[in-house]
Amino acid sequence: MKQKARTLKNIMEEQTKKNSKTVLVTGGLGFIGGHFIEMLLEKGFSVVNIDKITYASNPKLNDVFSAGFPGKYRFIKKDINDLEELPYANYIAHFAAESHVDNSIKDGFVFTRSNVLGTQNLLNLIAKTRGNNLIHEWPTSCPEFIHISTDEVFGDIENGFFKENDRHNPSNPYSASKSAAEMLVIAYGRTYGIPYKITRTTNNYGPRQHPEKIVPHCIMRGISGNKIRIHGTGNQKRNWIHVKDNCHAIFKVMTEGKFGEIYHISSPEEYSVNDIVRMTLEKLGSRFDATTVDYVQDRSGQDMRYALDSTKIKETLGWSALSAFKESIGDIIEHYKQHRRE
Ligand code: NAD
């Protein structure tokens, strides 16, 4: 009995030690980064958040995190391109990016600057911590880099699912910038021995997303009685994952994934944009028809279907998505009713 109690204590001490690690999160005032920070703080990690505070960010999160987790959260307002040194961290979870495809079609340069050059600056700074030891091996003496990428790097696929090592074929400046960033991560891993892991995720939904994205757009317009704008026919299909499921998957990859590996994160839920709008309107008690929906000019270069095969993360790390859109959308609607972001 005594032996068992000691073992349990040891386990708890190990757990505390493990969770007292520091994670540098970039873009942590954004939608997914904000949820990831919340999860890390709840698990006992210390967090340093670097965010430029673009229009897409939610600066109120700073107060929430500082008040909720005193001494565990630090914020640095900075563009990742302007960082000259890295704050101490065991891990770097890199979310910071310009993320809205429509904006990238209007002005792609800002996407290249943040998503490509910003990533390269981070990689250069990590490489510096390796000193002259430029050999291709995974060291423990520098922070581990978790790069957050997207299903959009592949472009669309009519049938079937993309696997981790399939060829990129991006369709717009956003997905091209995310593809380029991945290439830099892989190359820096090889040349400078930076220990990296890459996750690619499908369409996230959940509380606190910017209303430029379809789910909050639909909820906010549905609540206020304004028409919902849908690109093209609305038949374009996406895979939909709850942001909390995605954060758990990223955490699994960060703590248990293999260096130099890519992991796909998707759910079993494939729906068209029309399906998503219909389900959301139903939950709001509204009809899906010409009085509630406006079809607007399609996005140039529109991808008709994204699909990731996430067998690898399921089989090697034991992760799978737990939430379903239909069951989650009620709570998400309540969130937007209470905390409008428009
Ligand atoms: P978001 O637009 O909500 O947040 C991005 C955050 O990054 C913002 O807080 C912004 O201020 C910050 N940022 C942008 N450029 C920066 C810079 N140069 N320096 C510092 N901070 C900067 O984005 P999101 O939806 O949370 O997406 C996070 C990451 O996940 C992105 O890399 C995106 O490509 C990827 N991703 C998102 C989805 C999705 O469905 N939202 C799907 C797949 C992949």
Coordinates of C-alpha atoms and ligand atoms in Angstrom, one line a residue:
M1 CA 0.0 0.0 0.0
K2 CA 2.8 2.3 1.0
Q3 CA 4.7 1.5 -2.2
K4 CA 1.6 2.3 -4.2
A5 CA 1.1 5.6 -2.5
R6 CA 4.7 6.6 -3.3
T7 CA 4.3 5.6 -6.9
L8 CA 1.2 7.8 -7.2
K9 CA 3.0 10.7 -5.6
N10 CA 5.9 10.2 -8.1
I11 CA 3.4 10.2 -11.0
M12 CA 1.8 13.4 -9.7
E13 CA 5.2 15.1 -9.3
E14 CA 6.2 14.1 -12.8
Q15 CA 3.0 15.4 -14.1
T16 CA 3.5 18.8 -12.3
K17 CA 7.1 19.0 -13.6
K18 CA 6.0 18.1 -17.1
N19 CA 3.2 20.7 -17.1
S20 CA 5.4 23.4 -15.7
K21 CA 7.0 23.6 -19.1
T22 CA 6.7 26.8 -21.0
V23 CA 5.0 27.1 -24.4
L24 CA 5.6 30.1 -26.7
V25 CA 2.4 30.5 -28.7
T26 CA 2.3 32.8 -31.7
G27 CA -1.0 34.2 -32.8
G28 CA -2.6 33.3 -29.4
L29 CA -5.1 36.1 -29.6
G30 CA -6.6 34.5 -32.7
F31 CA -9.4 31.9 -32.8
I32 CA -7.5 28.6 -32.5
G33 CA -4.4 29.9 -30.7
G34 CA -6.7 31.4 -28.0
H35 CA -8.3 28.1 -27.4
F36 CA -5.0 26.3 -27.4
I37 CA -3.6 28.8 -24.7
E38 CA -6.7 28.2 -22.6
M39 CA -6.2 24.5 -22.7
L40 CA -2.5 24.8 -21.9
L41 CA -3.1 27.1 -18.9
E42 CA -5.8 24.7 -17.6
K43 CA -3.3 21.9 -17.8
G44 CA -0.7 23.9 -15.8
F45 CA 1.7 25.0 -18.5
S46 CA 3.2 28.5 -18.5
V47 CA 2.5 30.4 -21.7
V48 CA 4.1 33.3 -23.5
N49 CA 1.9 34.7 -26.3
I50 CA 3.3 36.7 -29.1
D51 CA 0.6 38.4 -31.3
K52 CA 0.7 41.4 -33.6
I53 CA -3.0 42.2 -32.8
T54 CA -4.4 42.3 -36.3
Y55 CA -8.1 43.0 -37.0
A56 CA -8.7 39.2 -36.5
S57 CA -7.4 39.1 -33.0
N58 CA -9.4 39.2 -29.7
P59 CA -7.3 41.3 -27.3
K60 CA -9.8 40.8 -24.5
L61 CA -8.3 37.3 -24.1
N62 CA -5.3 38.9 -22.5
D63 CA -7.4 40.0 -19.5
V64 CA -9.1 36.6 -19.3
F65 CA -5.8 34.6 -19.3
S66 CA -4.0 37.0 -16.9
A67 CA -6.8 37.1 -14.4
G68 CA -7.6 33.4 -14.6
F69 CA -4.0 32.1 -14.4
P70 CA -1.9 34.6 -12.4
G71 CA 1.8 34.3 -13.0
K72 CA 1.4 31.7 -15.8
Y73 CA 0.6 34.0 -18.7
R74 CA 2.7 36.6 -20.4
F75 CA 1.8 38.7 -23.5
I76 CA 4.2 40.3 -26.0
K77 CA 2.7 42.5 -28.6
K78 CA 4.9 42.0 -31.7
D79 CA 4.9 41.1 -35.3
I80 CA 6.8 37.7 -35.6
N81 CA 8.8 39.3 -38.4
D82 CA 10.2 41.9 -35.9
L83 CA 11.3 39.4 -33.2
E84 CA 15.0 39.6 -32.6
E85 CA 15.3 37.0 -29.9
L86 CA 13.0 34.3 -28.6
P87 CA 11.7 34.3 -25.0
Y88 CA 12.6 31.1 -23.2
A89 CA 10.3 28.2 -24.1
N90 CA 10.3 24.4 -24.3
Y91 CA 7.9 24.4 -27.2
I92 CA 6.9 26.9 -29.8
A93 CA 3.3 26.4 -31.2
H94 CA 3.1 28.6 -34.3
F95 CA -0.4 29.7 -35.1
A96 CA 0.2 33.3 -36.2
A97 CA -0.9 33.8 -39.7
E98 CA -3.2 35.9 -42.0
S99 CA -6.0 33.4 -42.3
H100 CA -8.8 34.7 -44.5
V101 CA -8.7 33.5 -48.2
D102 CA -10.8 36.4 -49.5
N103 CA -8.3 38.9 -48.1
S104 CA -5.4 37.0 -49.7
I105 CA -7.1 37.3 -53.1
K106 CA -7.3 41.1 -52.6
D107 CA -3.7 41.5 -51.3
G108 CA -1.5 38.4 -51.2
F109 CA 1.7 40.3 -50.0
V110 CA 0.7 40.6 -46.4
F111 CA 0.1 36.9 -46.4
T112 CA 3.6 36.2 -47.7
R113 CA 5.1 38.5 -45.1
S114 CA 3.3 37.1 -42.1
N115 CA 2.9 33.4 -43.1
V116 CA 6.1 32.8 -45.0
L117 CA 8.7 35.4 -43.9
G118 CA 7.3 35.4 -40.3
T119 CA 7.7 31.7 -40.1
Q120 CA 11.2 31.9 -41.5
N121 CA 12.2 34.5 -38.9
L122 CA 11.1 32.2 -36.1
L123 CA 13.0 29.3 -37.7
N124 CA 16.1 31.5 -38.0
L125 CA 15.8 32.4 -34.3
I126 CA 15.5 28.8 -33.3
A127 CA 18.4 27.9 -35.5
K128 CA 20.5 30.5 -33.6
T129 CA 19.9 28.6 -30.4
R130 CA 21.6 25.6 -32.0
G131 CA 24.8 27.7 -32.4
N132 CA 27.3 26.1 -34.9
N133 CA 26.0 22.6 -34.3
L134 CA 24.4 22.4 -37.8
I135 CA 23.9 18.7 -38.1
H136 CA 20.7 16.9 -39.0
E137 CA 19.7 15.4 -35.7
W138 CA 16.9 16.3 -33.3
P139 CA 18.5 18.0 -30.3
T140 CA 16.9 18.7 -26.9
S141 CA 18.8 21.9 -26.4
C142 CA 16.4 24.1 -28.4
P143 CA 12.7 24.6 -28.4
E144 CA 10.5 22.1 -30.3
F145 CA 8.6 23.7 -33.1
I146 CA 5.0 22.8 -33.7
H147 CA 3.8 24.3 -37.0
I148 CA 0.1 24.7 -37.6
S149 CA -0.9 24.3 -41.2
T150 CA -4.0 23.6 -43.2
D151 CA -5.8 21.1 -45.5
E152 CA -5.8 23.9 -48.1
V153 CA -2.2 23.3 -49.1
F154 CA -3.4 20.4 -51.3
G155 CA -6.1 22.3 -53.2
D156 CA -9.3 20.3 -53.8
I157 CA -9.9 16.6 -54.4
E158 CA -13.1 15.2 -56.0
N159 CA -13.0 11.8 -54.3
G160 CA -10.8 10.2 -51.7
F161 CA -8.6 11.8 -49.0
F162 CA -5.2 13.4 -49.0
K163 CA -2.5 11.6 -47.0
E164 CA 0.4 13.4 -45.2
N165 CA 3.0 13.0 -47.9
D166 CA 0.8 13.9 -50.9
R167 CA 1.9 16.7 -53.2
H168 CA 0.8 20.3 -52.5
N169 CA -1.3 22.0 -55.1
P170 CA -2.5 25.3 -53.5
S171 CA -5.2 27.3 -55.3
N172 CA -5.0 30.8 -53.7
P173 CA -2.4 33.1 -52.2
Y174 CA -3.3 32.0 -48.6
S175 CA -2.9 28.3 -49.3
A176 CA 0.3 29.0 -51.3
S177 CA 1.8 30.9 -48.3
K178 CA 0.9 28.1 -45.9
S179 CA 2.5 25.6 -48.3
A180 CA 5.6 27.7 -48.6
A181 CA 5.8 28.0 -44.8
E182 CA 5.7 24.2 -44.5
M183 CA 8.5 23.8 -47.0
L184 CA 10.7 26.2 -44.9
V185 CA 9.9 24.2 -41.7
I186 CA 11.0 20.9 -43.4
A187 CA 14.1 22.5 -44.9
Y188 CA 15.2 24.1 -41.6
G189 CA 14.6 20.8 -39.9
R190 CA 17.0 19.2 -42.2
T191 CA 19.7 21.8 -42.4
Y192 CA 19.7 23.1 -38.8
G193 CA 18.3 20.1 -36.9
I194 CA 15.3 22.1 -35.7
P195 CA 13.0 19.5 -34.0
Y196 CA 9.7 20.2 -35.7
K197 CA 6.2 18.6 -36.1
I198 CA 3.6 19.8 -38.5
T199 CA -0.2 19.6 -38.1
R200 CA -2.7 20.1 -40.9
T201 CA -6.2 20.8 -39.9
T202 CA -9.6 21.1 -41.6
N203 CA -12.3 23.8 -41.1
N204 CA -12.5 24.7 -37.4
Y205 CA -15.7 26.0 -35.8
G206 CA -16.4 27.0 -32.2
P207 CA -16.8 30.1 -29.9
R208 CA -14.7 33.2 -30.5
Q209 CA -14.1 32.9 -34.3
H210 CA -14.0 36.1 -36.3
P211 CA -17.4 36.7 -38.1
E212 CA -15.6 36.8 -41.5
K213 CA -15.7 33.0 -41.3
I214 CA -18.9 31.2 -42.4
V215 CA -20.2 29.7 -39.1
P216 CA -20.1 32.9 -37.0
H217 CA -21.1 34.9 -40.1
C218 CA -24.2 32.7 -40.4
I219 CA -25.0 32.9 -36.6
M220 CA -24.5 36.7 -36.4
R221 CA -26.6 37.5 -39.5
G222 CA -29.1 34.9 -38.5
I223 CA -29.6 36.5 -35.1
S224 CA -29.8 40.0 -36.5
G225 CA -32.2 39.0 -39.3
N226 CA -29.7 39.9 -42.1
K227 CA -29.2 37.7 -45.1
I228 CA -26.4 35.2 -45.0
R229 CA -24.0 35.5 -47.9
I230 CA -22.9 32.2 -49.5
H231 CA -20.2 32.1 -52.2
G232 CA -21.1 30.5 -55.5
T233 CA -23.5 27.5 -55.2
G234 CA -22.7 26.7 -51.6
N235 CA -22.1 23.1 -52.7
Q236 CA -18.4 23.3 -51.9
K237 CA -17.6 20.6 -49.3
R238 CA -15.4 20.9 -46.3
N239 CA -14.5 18.8 -43.3
W240 CA -15.6 20.4 -40.0
I241 CA -13.9 20.0 -36.7
H242 CA -14.6 21.6 -33.3
V243 CA -11.8 23.9 -32.3
K244 CA -11.4 22.0 -28.9
D245 CA -10.9 18.7 -30.8
N246 CA -8.3 20.3 -32.9
C247 CA -6.5 21.8 -29.8
H248 CA -6.4 18.3 -28.2
A249 CA -5.0 16.8 -31.3
I250 CA -2.3 19.6 -31.6
F251 CA -1.5 19.0 -27.9
K252 CA -1.1 15.3 -28.5
V253 CA 1.2 16.0 -31.5
M254 CA 3.2 18.5 -29.4
T255 CA 3.8 16.1 -26.5
E256 CA 3.8 12.7 -28.1
G257 CA 4.3 13.2 -31.8
K258 CA 7.5 12.2 -33.6
F259 CA 10.0 14.9 -34.8
G260 CA 10.0 15.5 -38.5
E261 CA 6.5 14.1 -38.9
I262 CA 3.3 15.6 -40.3
Y263 CA -0.1 14.8 -38.8
H264 CA -3.5 15.3 -40.4
I265 CA -6.3 16.3 -38.1
S266 CA -9.9 15.9 -39.4
S267 CA -13.3 14.7 -38.1
P268 CA -15.8 12.3 -39.7
E269 CA -18.0 15.3 -40.6
E270 CA -18.0 16.3 -44.2
Y271 CA -20.7 18.9 -45.1
S272 CA -21.2 21.5 -47.8
V273 CA -21.5 25.1 -46.9
N274 CA -25.2 24.9 -47.7
D275 CA -25.5 22.0 -45.1
I276 CA -23.7 24.1 -42.5
V277 CA -25.9 27.1 -43.0
R278 CA -29.1 25.0 -43.1
M279 CA -28.2 23.3 -39.8
T280 CA -27.3 26.6 -38.1
L281 CA -30.5 28.3 -39.3
E282 CA -32.6 25.4 -38.1
K283 CA -31.1 25.7 -34.7
L284 CA -31.8 29.4 -34.8
G285 CA -35.5 28.6 -35.6
S286 CA -35.2 30.1 -39.1
R287 CA -35.9 28.8 -42.6
F288 CA -33.2 28.2 -45.3
D289 CA -34.6 30.0 -48.3
A290 CA -34.3 33.2 -50.4
T291 CA -35.5 35.3 -47.4
T292 CA -32.5 34.3 -45.3
V293 CA -29.7 33.4 -47.8
D294 CA -28.1 35.4 -50.6
Y295 CA -25.8 33.6 -53.1
V296 CA -23.0 35.9 -54.1
Q297 CA -20.3 35.8 -56.7
D298 CA -18.0 32.7 -56.1
R299 CA -14.5 33.1 -54.8
S300 CA -12.0 33.1 -57.6
G301 CA -10.2 29.8 -57.6
Q302 CA -12.8 28.2 -55.3
D303 CA -11.9 24.7 -54.1
M304 CA -14.8 22.4 -54.3
R305 CA -13.8 19.8 -51.7
Y306 CA -11.1 19.4 -49.1
A307 CA -10.5 16.1 -47.4
L308 CA -7.7 14.8 -45.2
D309 CA -7.0 11.2 -44.2
S310 CA -6.3 11.3 -40.4
T311 CA -5.6 7.6 -39.9
K312 CA -2.1 8.3 -38.9
I313 CA -2.9 10.4 -35.8
K314 CA -5.6 8.0 -34.8
E315 CA -3.4 4.9 -35.1
T316 CA -0.2 6.3 -33.7
L317 CA -1.4 8.8 -31.1
G318 CA -4.8 7.5 -30.3
W319 CA -6.6 10.7 -31.0
S320 CA -10.0 11.1 -32.6
A321 CA -12.6 13.9 -32.8
L322 CA -15.3 13.8 -30.1
S323 CA -17.7 16.6 -31.1
A324 CA -20.4 16.7 -33.8
F325 CA -21.5 19.9 -35.5
K326 CA -25.3 19.3 -34.9
E327 CA -24.7 18.7 -31.2
S328 CA -22.3 21.7 -30.7
I329 CA -24.0 24.4 -32.7
G330 CA -26.6 25.3 -30.0
D331 CA -23.8 26.2 -27.4
I332 CA -21.9 28.1 -30.1
I333 CA -25.0 30.1 -30.9
E334 CA -25.4 30.9 -27.2
H335 CA -21.8 32.1 -27.1
Y336 CA -22.3 34.5 -29.9
K337 CA -25.6 35.8 -28.5
Q338 CA -23.7 36.8 -25.3
H339 CA -20.3 37.9 -26.8
R340 CA -21.0 39.5 -30.2
R341 CA -17.8 40.2 -32.1
E342 CA -19.3 42.2 -34.9
Ligands
NAD1 P1 -7.0 33.9 -36.8 O1 -7.0 34.8 -38.0 O2 -8.2 33.9 -36.0 O3 -5.8 34.4 -35.8 C1 -4.5 34.7 -36.3 C2 -3.8 35.4 -35.2 O4 -2.4 35.6 -35.6 C3 -4.4 36.8 -34.9 O5 -4.5 37.0 -33.5 C4 -3.4 37.8 -35.5 O6 -3.3 39.0 -34.8 C5 -2.1 37.0 -35.4 N1 -1.1 37.4 -36.4 C6 -1.3 37.4 -37.7 N2 -0.1 37.8 -38.3 C7 0.8 38.0 -37.3 C8 2.2 38.4 -37.3 N3 2.8 38.7 -38.4 N4 2.8 38.4 -36.1 C9 2.2 38.1 -35.0 N5 0.9 37.8 -34.9 C10 0.2 37.7 -36.1 O7 -6.5 32.5 -37.3 P2 -7.0 31.1 -36.8 O8 -8.3 30.7 -37.5 O9 -6.9 31.0 -35.3 O10 -5.9 30.2 -37.4 C11 -4.7 29.9 -36.7 C12 -3.7 29.0 -37.6 O11 -4.4 27.8 -37.9 C13 -3.3 29.7 -38.8 O12 -1.9 29.4 -39.1 C14 -4.2 29.1 -39.9 O13 -3.5 29.0 -41.2 C15 -4.4 27.7 -39.3 N6 -5.6 27.0 -39.7 C16 -6.8 27.5 -39.4 C17 -8.0 26.9 -39.8 C18 -9.4 27.4 -39.4 O14 -10.4 26.8 -39.8 N7 -9.5 28.5 -38.8 C19 -7.9 25.6 -40.5 C20 -6.6 25.1 -40.8 C21 -5.5 25.8 -40.4

